[in-house]
PDB file of C-alpha atoms in Angstrom:
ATOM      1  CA  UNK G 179       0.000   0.000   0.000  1.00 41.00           C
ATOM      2  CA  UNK G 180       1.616   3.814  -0.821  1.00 48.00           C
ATOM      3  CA  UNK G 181       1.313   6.402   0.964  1.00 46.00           C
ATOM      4  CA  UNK G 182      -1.546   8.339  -1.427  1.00 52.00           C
ATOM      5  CA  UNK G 183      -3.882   4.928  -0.907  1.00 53.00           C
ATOM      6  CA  UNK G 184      -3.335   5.410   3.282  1.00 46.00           C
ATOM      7  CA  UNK G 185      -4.156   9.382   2.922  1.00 47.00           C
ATOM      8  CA  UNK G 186      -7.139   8.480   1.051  1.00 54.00           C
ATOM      9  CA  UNK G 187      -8.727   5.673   2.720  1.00 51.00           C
ATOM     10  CA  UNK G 188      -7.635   7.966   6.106  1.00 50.00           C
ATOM     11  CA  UNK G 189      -9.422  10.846   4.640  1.00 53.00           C
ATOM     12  CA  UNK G 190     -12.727   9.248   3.534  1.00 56.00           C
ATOM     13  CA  UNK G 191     -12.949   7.942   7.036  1.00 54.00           C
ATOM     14  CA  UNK G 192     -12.497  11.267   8.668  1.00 53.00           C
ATOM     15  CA  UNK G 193     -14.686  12.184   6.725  1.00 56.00           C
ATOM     16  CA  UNK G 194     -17.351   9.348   7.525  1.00 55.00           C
ATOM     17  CA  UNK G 195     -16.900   9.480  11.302  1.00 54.00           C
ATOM     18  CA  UNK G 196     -17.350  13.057  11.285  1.00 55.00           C
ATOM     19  CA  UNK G 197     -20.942  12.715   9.717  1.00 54.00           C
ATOM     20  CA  UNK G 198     -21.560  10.340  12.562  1.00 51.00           C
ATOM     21  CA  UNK G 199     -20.695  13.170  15.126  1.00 53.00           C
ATOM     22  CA  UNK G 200     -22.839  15.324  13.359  1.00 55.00           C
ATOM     23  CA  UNK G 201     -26.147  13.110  13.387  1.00 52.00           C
ATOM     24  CA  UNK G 202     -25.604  12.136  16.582  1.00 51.00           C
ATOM     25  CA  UNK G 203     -25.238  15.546  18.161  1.00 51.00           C
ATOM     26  CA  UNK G 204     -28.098  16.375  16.028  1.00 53.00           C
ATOM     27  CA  UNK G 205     -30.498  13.841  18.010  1.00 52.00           C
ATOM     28  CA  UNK G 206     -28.763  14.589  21.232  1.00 53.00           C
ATOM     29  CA  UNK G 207     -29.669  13.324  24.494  1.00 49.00           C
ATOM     30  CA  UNK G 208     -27.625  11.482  27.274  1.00 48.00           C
ATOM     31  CA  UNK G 209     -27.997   7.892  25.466  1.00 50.00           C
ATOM     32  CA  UNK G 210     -25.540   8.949  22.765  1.00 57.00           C
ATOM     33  CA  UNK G 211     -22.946  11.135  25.094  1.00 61.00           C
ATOM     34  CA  UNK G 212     -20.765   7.909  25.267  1.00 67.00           C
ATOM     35  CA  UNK G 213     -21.273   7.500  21.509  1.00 69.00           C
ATOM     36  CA  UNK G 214     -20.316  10.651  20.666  1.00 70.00           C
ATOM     37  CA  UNK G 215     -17.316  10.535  22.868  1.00 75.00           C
ATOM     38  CA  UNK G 216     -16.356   7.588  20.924  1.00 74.00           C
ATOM     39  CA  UNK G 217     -17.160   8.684  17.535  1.00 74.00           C
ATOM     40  CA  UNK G 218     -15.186  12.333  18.635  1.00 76.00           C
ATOM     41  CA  UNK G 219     -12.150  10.076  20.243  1.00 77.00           C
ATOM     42  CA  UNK G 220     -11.994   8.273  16.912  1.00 78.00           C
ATOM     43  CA  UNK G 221     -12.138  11.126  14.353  1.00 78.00           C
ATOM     44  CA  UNK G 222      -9.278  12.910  16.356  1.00 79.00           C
ATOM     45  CA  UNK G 223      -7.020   9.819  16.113  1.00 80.00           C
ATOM     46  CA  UNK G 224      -7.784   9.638  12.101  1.00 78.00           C
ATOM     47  CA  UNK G 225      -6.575  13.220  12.156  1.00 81.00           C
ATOM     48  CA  UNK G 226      -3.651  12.868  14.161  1.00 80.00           C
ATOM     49  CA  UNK G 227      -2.591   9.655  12.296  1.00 81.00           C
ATOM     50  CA  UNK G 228      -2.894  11.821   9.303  1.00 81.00           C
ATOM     51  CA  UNK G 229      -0.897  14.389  10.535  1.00 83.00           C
ATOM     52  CA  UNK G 230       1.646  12.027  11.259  1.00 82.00           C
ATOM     53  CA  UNK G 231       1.754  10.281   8.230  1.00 81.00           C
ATOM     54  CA  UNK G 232       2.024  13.682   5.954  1.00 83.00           C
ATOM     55  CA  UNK G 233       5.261  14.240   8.820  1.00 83.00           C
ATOM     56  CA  UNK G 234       6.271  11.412   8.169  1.00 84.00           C
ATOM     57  CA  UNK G 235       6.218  11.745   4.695  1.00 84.00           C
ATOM     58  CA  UNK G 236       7.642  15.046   4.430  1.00 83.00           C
ATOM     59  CA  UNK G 237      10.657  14.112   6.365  1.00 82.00           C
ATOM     60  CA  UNK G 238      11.541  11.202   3.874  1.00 83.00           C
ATOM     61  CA  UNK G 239      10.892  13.204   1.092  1.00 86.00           C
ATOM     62  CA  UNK G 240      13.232  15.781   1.808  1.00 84.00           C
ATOM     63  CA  UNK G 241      17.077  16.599   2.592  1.00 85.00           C
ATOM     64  CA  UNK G 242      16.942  19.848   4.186  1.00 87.00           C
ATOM     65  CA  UNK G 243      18.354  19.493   7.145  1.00 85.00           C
ATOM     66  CA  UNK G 244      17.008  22.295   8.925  1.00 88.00           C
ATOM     67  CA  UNK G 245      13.699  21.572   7.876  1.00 89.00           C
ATOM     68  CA  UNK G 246      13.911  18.326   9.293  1.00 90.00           C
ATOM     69  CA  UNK G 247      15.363  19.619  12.912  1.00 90.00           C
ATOM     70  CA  UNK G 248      12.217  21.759  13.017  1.00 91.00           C
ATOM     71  CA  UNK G 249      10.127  19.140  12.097  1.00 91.00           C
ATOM     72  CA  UNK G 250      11.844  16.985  14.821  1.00 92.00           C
ATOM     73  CA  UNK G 251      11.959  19.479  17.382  1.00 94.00           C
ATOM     74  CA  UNK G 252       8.097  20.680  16.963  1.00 93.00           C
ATOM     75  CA  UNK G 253       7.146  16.389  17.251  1.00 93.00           C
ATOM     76  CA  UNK G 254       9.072  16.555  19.973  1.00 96.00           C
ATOM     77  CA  UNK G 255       7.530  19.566  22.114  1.00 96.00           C
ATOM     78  CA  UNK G 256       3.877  17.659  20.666  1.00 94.00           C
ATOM     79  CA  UNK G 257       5.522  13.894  22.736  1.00 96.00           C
ATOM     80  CA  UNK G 258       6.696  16.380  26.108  1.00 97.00           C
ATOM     81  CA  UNK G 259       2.646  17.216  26.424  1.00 97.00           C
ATOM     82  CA  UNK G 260       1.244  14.291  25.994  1.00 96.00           C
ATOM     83  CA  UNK G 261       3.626  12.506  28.265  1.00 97.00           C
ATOM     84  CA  UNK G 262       2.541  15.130  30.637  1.00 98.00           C
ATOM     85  CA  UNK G 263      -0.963  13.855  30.255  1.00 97.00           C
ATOM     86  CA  UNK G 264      -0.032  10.209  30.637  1.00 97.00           C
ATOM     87  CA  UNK G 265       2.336  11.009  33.451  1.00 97.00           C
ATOM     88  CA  UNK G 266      -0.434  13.029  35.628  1.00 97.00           C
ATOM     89  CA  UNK G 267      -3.277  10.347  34.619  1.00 95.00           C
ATOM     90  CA  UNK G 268      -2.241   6.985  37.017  1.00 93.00           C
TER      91      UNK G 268
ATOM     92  CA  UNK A 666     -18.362   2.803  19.486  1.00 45.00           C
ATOM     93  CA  UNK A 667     -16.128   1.880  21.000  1.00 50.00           C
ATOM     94  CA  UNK A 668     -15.113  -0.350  18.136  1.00 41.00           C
ATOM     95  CA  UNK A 669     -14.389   2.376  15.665  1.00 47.00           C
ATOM     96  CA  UNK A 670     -12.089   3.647  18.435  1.00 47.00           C
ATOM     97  CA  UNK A 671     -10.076   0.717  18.400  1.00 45.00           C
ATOM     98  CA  UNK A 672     -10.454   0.320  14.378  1.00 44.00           C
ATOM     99  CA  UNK A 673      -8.722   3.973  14.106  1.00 48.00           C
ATOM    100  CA  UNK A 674      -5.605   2.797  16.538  1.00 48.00           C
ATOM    101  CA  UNK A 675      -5.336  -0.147  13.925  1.00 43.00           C
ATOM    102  CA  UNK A 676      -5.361   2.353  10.967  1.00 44.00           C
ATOM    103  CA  UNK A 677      -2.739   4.481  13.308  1.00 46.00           C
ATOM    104  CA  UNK A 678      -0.285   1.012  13.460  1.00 43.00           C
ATOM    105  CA  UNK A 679      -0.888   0.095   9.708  1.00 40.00           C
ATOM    106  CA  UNK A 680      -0.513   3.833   8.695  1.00 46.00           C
ATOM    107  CA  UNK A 681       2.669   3.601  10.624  1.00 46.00           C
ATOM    108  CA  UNK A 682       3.996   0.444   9.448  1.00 42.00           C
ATOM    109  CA  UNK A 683       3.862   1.487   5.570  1.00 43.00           C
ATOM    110  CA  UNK A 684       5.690   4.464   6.454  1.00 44.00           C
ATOM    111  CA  UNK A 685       8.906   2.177   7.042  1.00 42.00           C
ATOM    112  CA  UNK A 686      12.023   3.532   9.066  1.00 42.00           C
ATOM    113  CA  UNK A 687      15.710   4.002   7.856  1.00 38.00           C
ATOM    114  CA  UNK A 688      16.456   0.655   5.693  1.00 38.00           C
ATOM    115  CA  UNK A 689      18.704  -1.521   7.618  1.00 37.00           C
ATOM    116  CA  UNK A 690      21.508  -1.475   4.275  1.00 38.00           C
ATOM    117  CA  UNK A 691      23.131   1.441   3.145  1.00 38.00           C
ATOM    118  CA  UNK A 692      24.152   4.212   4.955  1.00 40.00           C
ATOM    119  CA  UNK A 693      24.070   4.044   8.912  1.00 43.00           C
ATOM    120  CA  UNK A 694      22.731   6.992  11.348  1.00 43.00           C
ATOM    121  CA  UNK A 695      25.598   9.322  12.337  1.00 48.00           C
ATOM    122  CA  UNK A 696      25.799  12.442  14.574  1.00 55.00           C
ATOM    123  CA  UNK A 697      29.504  12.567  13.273  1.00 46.00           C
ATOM    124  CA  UNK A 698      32.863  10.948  13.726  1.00 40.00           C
ATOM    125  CA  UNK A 699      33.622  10.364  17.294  1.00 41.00           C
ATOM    126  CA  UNK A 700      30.801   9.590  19.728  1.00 41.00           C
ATOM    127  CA  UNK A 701      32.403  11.810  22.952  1.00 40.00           C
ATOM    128  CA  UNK A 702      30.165  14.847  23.393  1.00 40.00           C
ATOM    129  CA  UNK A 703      33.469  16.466  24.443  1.00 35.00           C
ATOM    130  CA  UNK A 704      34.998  16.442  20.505  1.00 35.00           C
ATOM    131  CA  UNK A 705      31.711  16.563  18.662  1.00 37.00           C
ATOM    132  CA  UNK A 706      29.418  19.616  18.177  1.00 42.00           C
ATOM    133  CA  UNK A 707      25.959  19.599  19.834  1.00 43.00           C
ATOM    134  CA  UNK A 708      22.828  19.283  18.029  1.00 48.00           C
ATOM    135  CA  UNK A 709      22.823  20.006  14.350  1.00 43.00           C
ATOM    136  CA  UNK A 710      26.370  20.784  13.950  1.00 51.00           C
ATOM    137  CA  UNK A 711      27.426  16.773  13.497  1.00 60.00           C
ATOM    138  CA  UNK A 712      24.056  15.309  12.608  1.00 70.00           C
ATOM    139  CA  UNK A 713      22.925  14.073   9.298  1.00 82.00           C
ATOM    140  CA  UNK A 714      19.651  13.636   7.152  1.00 78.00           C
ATOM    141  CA  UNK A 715      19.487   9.952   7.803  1.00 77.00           C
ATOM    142  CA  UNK A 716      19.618  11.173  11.475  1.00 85.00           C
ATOM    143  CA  UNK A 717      17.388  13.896  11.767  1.00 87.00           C
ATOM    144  CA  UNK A 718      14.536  11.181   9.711  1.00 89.00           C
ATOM    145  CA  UNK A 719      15.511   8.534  12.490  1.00 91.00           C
ATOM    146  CA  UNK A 720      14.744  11.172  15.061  1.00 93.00           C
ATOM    147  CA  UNK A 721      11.037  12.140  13.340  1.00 92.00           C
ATOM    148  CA  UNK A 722      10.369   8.761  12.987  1.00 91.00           C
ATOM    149  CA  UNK A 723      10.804   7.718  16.957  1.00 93.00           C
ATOM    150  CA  UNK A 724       8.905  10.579  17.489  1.00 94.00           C
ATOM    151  CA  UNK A 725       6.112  10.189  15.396  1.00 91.00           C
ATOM    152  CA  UNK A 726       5.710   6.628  16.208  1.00 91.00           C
ATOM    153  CA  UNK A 727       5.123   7.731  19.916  1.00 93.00           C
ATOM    154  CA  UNK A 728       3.082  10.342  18.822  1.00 92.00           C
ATOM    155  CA  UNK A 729       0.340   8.385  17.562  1.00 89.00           C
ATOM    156  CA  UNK A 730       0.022   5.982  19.836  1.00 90.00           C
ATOM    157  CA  UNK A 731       0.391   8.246  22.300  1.00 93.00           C
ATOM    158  CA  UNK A 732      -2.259  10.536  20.896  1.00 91.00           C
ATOM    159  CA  UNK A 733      -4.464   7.991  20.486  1.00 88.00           C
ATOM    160  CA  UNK A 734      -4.513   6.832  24.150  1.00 92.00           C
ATOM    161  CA  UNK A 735      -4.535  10.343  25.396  1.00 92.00           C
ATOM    162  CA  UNK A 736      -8.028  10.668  23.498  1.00 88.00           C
ATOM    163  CA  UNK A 737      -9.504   8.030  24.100  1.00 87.00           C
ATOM    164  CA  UNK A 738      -8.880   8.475  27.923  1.00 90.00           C
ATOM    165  CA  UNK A 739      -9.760  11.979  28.370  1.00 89.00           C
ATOM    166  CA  UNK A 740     -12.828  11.058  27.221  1.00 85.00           C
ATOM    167  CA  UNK A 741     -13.408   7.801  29.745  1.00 85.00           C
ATOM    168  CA  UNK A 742     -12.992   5.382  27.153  1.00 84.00           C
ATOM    169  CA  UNK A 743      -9.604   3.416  27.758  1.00 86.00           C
ATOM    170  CA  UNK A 744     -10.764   0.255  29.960  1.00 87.00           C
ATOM    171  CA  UNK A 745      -8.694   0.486  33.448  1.00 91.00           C
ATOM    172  CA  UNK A 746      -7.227  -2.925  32.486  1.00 91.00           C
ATOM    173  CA  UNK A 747      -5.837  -1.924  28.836  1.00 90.00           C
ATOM    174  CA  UNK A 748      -4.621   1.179  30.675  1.00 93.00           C
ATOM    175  CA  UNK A 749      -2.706  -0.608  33.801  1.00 94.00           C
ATOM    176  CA  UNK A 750      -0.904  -2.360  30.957  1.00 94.00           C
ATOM    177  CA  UNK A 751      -0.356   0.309  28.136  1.00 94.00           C
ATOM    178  CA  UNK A 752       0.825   3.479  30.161  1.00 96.00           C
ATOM    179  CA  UNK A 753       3.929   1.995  32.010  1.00 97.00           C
ATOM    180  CA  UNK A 754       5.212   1.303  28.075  1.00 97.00           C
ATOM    181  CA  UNK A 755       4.209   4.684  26.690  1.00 97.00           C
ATOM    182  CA  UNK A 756       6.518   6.471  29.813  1.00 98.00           C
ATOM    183  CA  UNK A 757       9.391   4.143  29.274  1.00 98.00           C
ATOM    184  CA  UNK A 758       8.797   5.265  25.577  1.00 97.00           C
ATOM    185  CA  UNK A 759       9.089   8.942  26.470  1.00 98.00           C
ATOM    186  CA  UNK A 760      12.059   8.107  28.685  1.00 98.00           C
ATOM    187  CA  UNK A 761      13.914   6.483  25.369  1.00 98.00           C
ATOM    188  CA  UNK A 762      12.717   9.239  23.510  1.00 97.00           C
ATOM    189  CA  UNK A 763      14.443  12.008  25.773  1.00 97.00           C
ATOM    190  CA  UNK A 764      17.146   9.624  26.291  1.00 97.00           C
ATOM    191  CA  UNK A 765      17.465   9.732  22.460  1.00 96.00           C
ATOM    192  CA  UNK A 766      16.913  13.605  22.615  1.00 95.00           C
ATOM    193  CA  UNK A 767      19.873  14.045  24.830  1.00 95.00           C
ATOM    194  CA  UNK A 768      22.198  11.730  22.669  1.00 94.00           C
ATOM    195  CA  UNK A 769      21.184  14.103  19.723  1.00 92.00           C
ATOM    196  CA  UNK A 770      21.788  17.154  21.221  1.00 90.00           C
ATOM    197  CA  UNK A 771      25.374  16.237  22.362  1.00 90.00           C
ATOM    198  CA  UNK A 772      26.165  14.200  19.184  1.00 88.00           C
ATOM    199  CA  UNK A 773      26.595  10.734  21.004  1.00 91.00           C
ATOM    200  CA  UNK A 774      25.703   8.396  17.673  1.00 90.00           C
ATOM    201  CA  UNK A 775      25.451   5.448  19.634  1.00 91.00           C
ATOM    202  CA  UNK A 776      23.481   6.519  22.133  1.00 93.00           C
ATOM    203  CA  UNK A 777      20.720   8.184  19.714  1.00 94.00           C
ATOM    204  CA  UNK A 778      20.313   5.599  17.360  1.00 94.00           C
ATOM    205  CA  UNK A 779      19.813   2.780  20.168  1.00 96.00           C
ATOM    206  CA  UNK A 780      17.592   4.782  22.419  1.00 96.00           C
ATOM    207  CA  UNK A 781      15.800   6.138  19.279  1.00 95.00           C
ATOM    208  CA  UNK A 782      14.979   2.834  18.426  1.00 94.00           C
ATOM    209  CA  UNK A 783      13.872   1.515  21.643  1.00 96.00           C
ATOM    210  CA  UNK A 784      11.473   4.248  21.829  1.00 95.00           C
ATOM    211  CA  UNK A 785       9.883   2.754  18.583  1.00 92.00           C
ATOM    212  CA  UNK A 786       9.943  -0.846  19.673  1.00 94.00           C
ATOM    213  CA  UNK A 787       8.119   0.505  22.828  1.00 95.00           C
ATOM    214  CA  UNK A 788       5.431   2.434  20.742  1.00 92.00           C
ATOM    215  CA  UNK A 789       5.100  -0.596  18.847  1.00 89.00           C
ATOM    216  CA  UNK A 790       4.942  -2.536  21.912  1.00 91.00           C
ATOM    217  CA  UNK A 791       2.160  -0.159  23.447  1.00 90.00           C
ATOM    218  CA  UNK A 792       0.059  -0.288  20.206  1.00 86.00           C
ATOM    219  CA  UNK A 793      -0.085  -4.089  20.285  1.00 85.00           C
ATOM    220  CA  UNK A 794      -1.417  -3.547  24.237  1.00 85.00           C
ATOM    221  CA  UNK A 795      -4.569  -1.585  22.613  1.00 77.00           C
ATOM    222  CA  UNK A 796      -7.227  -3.726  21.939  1.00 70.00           C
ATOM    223  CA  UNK A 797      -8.536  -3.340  18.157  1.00 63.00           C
TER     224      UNK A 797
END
């Protein structure tokens, strides 16, 4: 599988999910909060595995090296807050 | 719902896997020549493209596992078993990953290369911990 089959199936599926969210905050209600939650939970991990395939991606693509530290260093600051998360959430 | 959770972490690890890493022929990572931090310049100075793609690719293999956890439990979703087992690995991941940080920054090649890829073989490990 390349890389512009992933982004695509990734994108129609952001896609999808987020007309899910939509109906379902449509109807509203307390029966679909945990659905929603799901369905929300879901659509941000599609985007952030998107986001870190097109990273990804960039990075291999080029051989600027400065680019790349930037790229590096801005992943990097993105891993120190969500290790702050994990680490404050026993 | 829960489901399509677990379907988009499985995404996440294929997404991740057809990515690929530095090929194990060719040219190896290098910060530069010698691996003391007290001959070799710190951070970009003695580091190469092969390194700085090693580096993003540690990273963004944490990243998304990472990510994906930290949604799904700010929102009450992670089970408290699947979480007793899959956060110990995602902080030992972090602590390769700054491990591999500090390596980079001093231009120990060594050091980064082995700590950069234990931080992946954790992520990888903490991705197989989440149910699909």
């Amino acid at each position: 599988m390349d890389f512009k089959s992933i982004i695509g199936q990734l994108s129609t599926a952001v896609g999808g999910i987020q007309g899910l969210v939509n109906v379902a905050t449509a109807v509203g209600g307390p029966a679909v909060a945990s659905a929603v939650a799901a369905v929300q939970a879901a659509t941000e991990v599609y985007n952030h595995v998107r986001e870190n395939v097109e990273v990804v991606k960039q990075a291999h693509a080029s051989n600027d090296q400065a680019e790349l530290k930037k790229i590096g260093d801005d992943l990097f600051a993105e891993a120190a807050k969500l290790n702050e998360y994990i680490a404050s959430h026993p | 719902m829960k489901l399509r959770y677990f379907a988009a972490v499985a995404v996440a690890a294929l997404s991740l896997a057809a990515c690929g890493t530095i090929p194990a022929a060719g040219p190896q990572p290098t910060l530069g020549a010698p691996a003391s931090p007290a001959t070799v310049q710190p951070g970009l100075g003695g580091a190469t493209v092969l390194d700085e793609r090693l580096r993003i690719d540690a990273i963004a293999a944490y990243n998304t596992v990472a990510g994906a956890y930290v949604s799904a439990d700010s929102r009450g979703l992670l089970p408290a078993a699947v979480k007793a087992r899959v956060r110990p690995v995602l902080l030992n991941a972090f602590v390769a990953l700054t491990a591999a940080e500090d390596a980079y920054r001093l231009g120990n090649a060594a050091t980064f290369e082995a700590q950069a890829k234990e931080a992946m073989s954790l992520a990888t490990q903490a991705r197989k911990l989440i149910p699909k």
